[in-house]
Short mmCIF file of C-alpha atoms in Angstrom, two decimals:
data_model
loop_
_atom_site.label_atom_id
_atom_site.label_comp_id
_atom_site.label_asym_id
_atom_site.label_seq_id
_atom_site.Cartn_x
_atom_site.Cartn_y
_atom_site.Cartn_z
CA UNK P 922 43.26 29.66 12.42
CA UNK P 923 39.27 29.74 12.89
CA UNK P 924 37.04 28.47 15.61
CA UNK P 925 34.68 25.96 13.91
CA UNK P 926 32.39 25.32 16.64
CA UNK P 927 31.83 25.48 20.44
CA UNK P 928 29.89 23.02 22.27
CA UNK P 929 28.75 23.89 25.99
CA UNK P 930 28.27 20.90 28.41
CA UNK P 931 27.73 22.35 31.92
CA UNK P 932 30.54 24.24 33.27
CA UNK P 933 32.80 23.35 30.15
CA UNK P 934 33.04 23.95 26.46
CA UNK P 935 34.53 21.95 23.78
CA UNK P 936 36.18 24.35 21.16
CA UNK P 937 37.07 23.19 17.81
CA UNK P 938 39.90 25.45 16.11
CA UNK P 939 40.84 24.53 12.42
CA UNK P 940 43.91 25.74 10.43
CA UNK P 941 43.40 27.19 6.81
CA UNK P 942 43.24 24.74 4.14
CA UNK P 943 45.67 26.58 1.70
CA UNK P 944 47.89 28.07 4.31
CA UNK P 945 51.06 27.01 6.15
CA UNK P 946 51.37 25.11 9.28
CA UNK P 947 49.90 27.22 12.21
CA UNK P 948 52.58 27.23 14.88
CA UNK P 949 51.78 27.74 18.69
CA UNK P 950 48.18 28.06 18.45
CA UNK P 951 47.21 29.80 21.56
CA UNK P 952 43.57 30.24 23.07
CA UNK P 953 42.57 32.89 25.69
CA UNK P 954 39.53 34.02 27.55
CA UNK P 955 38.96 36.41 30.06
CA UNK P 956 36.77 34.02 31.97
CA UNK P 957 38.11 32.04 35.01
CA UNK P 958 39.01 28.70 33.89
CA UNK P 959 41.69 26.69 32.02
CA UNK P 960 41.90 25.02 28.48
CA UNK P 961 42.99 21.55 28.34
CA UNK P 962 45.61 22.16 25.87
CA UNK P 963 47.27 25.37 24.50
CA UNK P 964 50.51 26.12 22.64
CA UNK P 965 49.95 23.39 19.94
CA UNK P 966 50.77 23.31 16.04
CA UNK P 967 48.18 22.52 13.43
CA UNK P 968 49.07 21.43 10.04
CA UNK P 969 46.98 22.97 7.12
CA UNK P 970 43.43 21.96 7.41
CA UNK P 971 43.85 20.09 10.29
CA UNK P 972 41.51 20.61 13.32
CA UNK P 973 41.82 20.09 17.20
CA UNK P 974 39.27 19.96 19.89
CA UNK P 975 40.16 21.72 23.28
CA UNK P 976 38.21 21.88 26.22
CA UNK P 977 37.73 24.85 28.43
CA UNK P 978 36.90 24.09 32.06
CA UNK P 979 35.11 26.92 34.04
CA UNK P 980 36.23 27.30 37.69
CA UNK P 981 33.70 26.73 40.42
CA UNK P 982 32.63 30.35 40.90
CA UNK P 983 32.43 30.80 36.89
CA UNK P 984 28.82 31.12 35.63
CA UNK P 985 29.17 30.04 32.08
CA UNK P 986 27.45 31.68 29.25
CA UNK P 987 27.98 30.63 25.63
CA UNK P 988 27.47 34.09 24.27
CA UNK P 989 29.94 35.69 26.87
CA UNK P 990 32.50 33.04 26.03
CA UNK P 991 32.41 33.18 22.29
CA UNK P 992 32.36 36.90 21.92
CA UNK P 993 35.48 37.19 24.29
CA UNK P 994 37.41 33.98 22.86
CA UNK P 995 40.84 34.88 21.14
CA UNK P 996 42.82 32.52 18.95
CA UNK P 997 46.14 33.51 18.35
CA UNK P 998 49.33 31.85 16.57
CA UNK P 999 53.03 32.76 15.95
CA UNK P 1000 52.09 34.19 12.51
CA UNK P 1001 49.72 36.67 14.23
CA UNK P 1002 52.51 37.62 16.87
CA UNK P 1003 54.77 39.05 14.00
CA UNK P 1004 52.10 40.13 11.36
CA UNK P 1005 51.63 43.37 12.83
CA UNK P 1006 55.24 43.86 13.88
CA UNK P 1007 56.60 47.03 12.34
CA UNK P 1008 60.48 47.18 12.90
CA UNK P 1009 62.08 50.67 13.17
CA UNK P 1010 65.06 51.71 11.52
CA UNK P 1011 64.97 49.34 8.80
CA UNK P 1012 66.43 49.65 5.12
CA UNK P 1013 65.87 47.83 1.76
CA UNK P 1014 68.99 45.70 0.83
CA UNK P 1015 69.50 47.39 -2.24
CA UNK P 1016 69.77 50.81 -0.48
CA UNK P 1017 73.30 52.05 0.49
CA UNK P 1018 74.04 51.99 4.28
CA UNK P 1019 75.05 55.86 4.25
CA UNK P 1020 71.47 56.69 2.73
CA UNK P 1021 69.70 55.67 5.99
CA UNK P 1022 70.56 58.03 8.84
CA UNK P 1023 71.56 55.91 11.77
CA UNK P 1024 71.77 56.97 15.38
CA UNK P 1025 73.88 55.06 17.64
CA UNK P 1026 71.91 55.48 20.67
CA UNK P 1027 69.26 53.30 18.88
CA UNK P 1028 71.61 50.19 18.67
CA UNK P 1029 73.52 50.83 21.74
CA UNK P 1030 71.57 51.04 25.04
CA UNK P 1031 74.63 50.90 27.37
CA UNK P 1032 76.99 52.93 25.36
CA UNK P 1033 78.65 55.82 27.21
#
């Protein structure tokens, strides 16, 4: 998912996000900004190549600067959440179970 454009209008900004053409469905697209305000829509899905316009409305005390907003705007989706996940204590399916040292306390938190 990428940001195609940002158009500032007073204390609001229209953000256009687009899913990659050749990719899969972008699930749970989420926009984040540390600026005080809210997005008109968040947590939506995008089909490959589809785009959506979302409005960010700044709160009353917010001094809106496009450069500050664009440098801090984050876009995330479900894939991003798990792409960097590194499970521990995993094994290949063709590897015998006894070849991987397993420690009971890694699987049982309340075992005594």
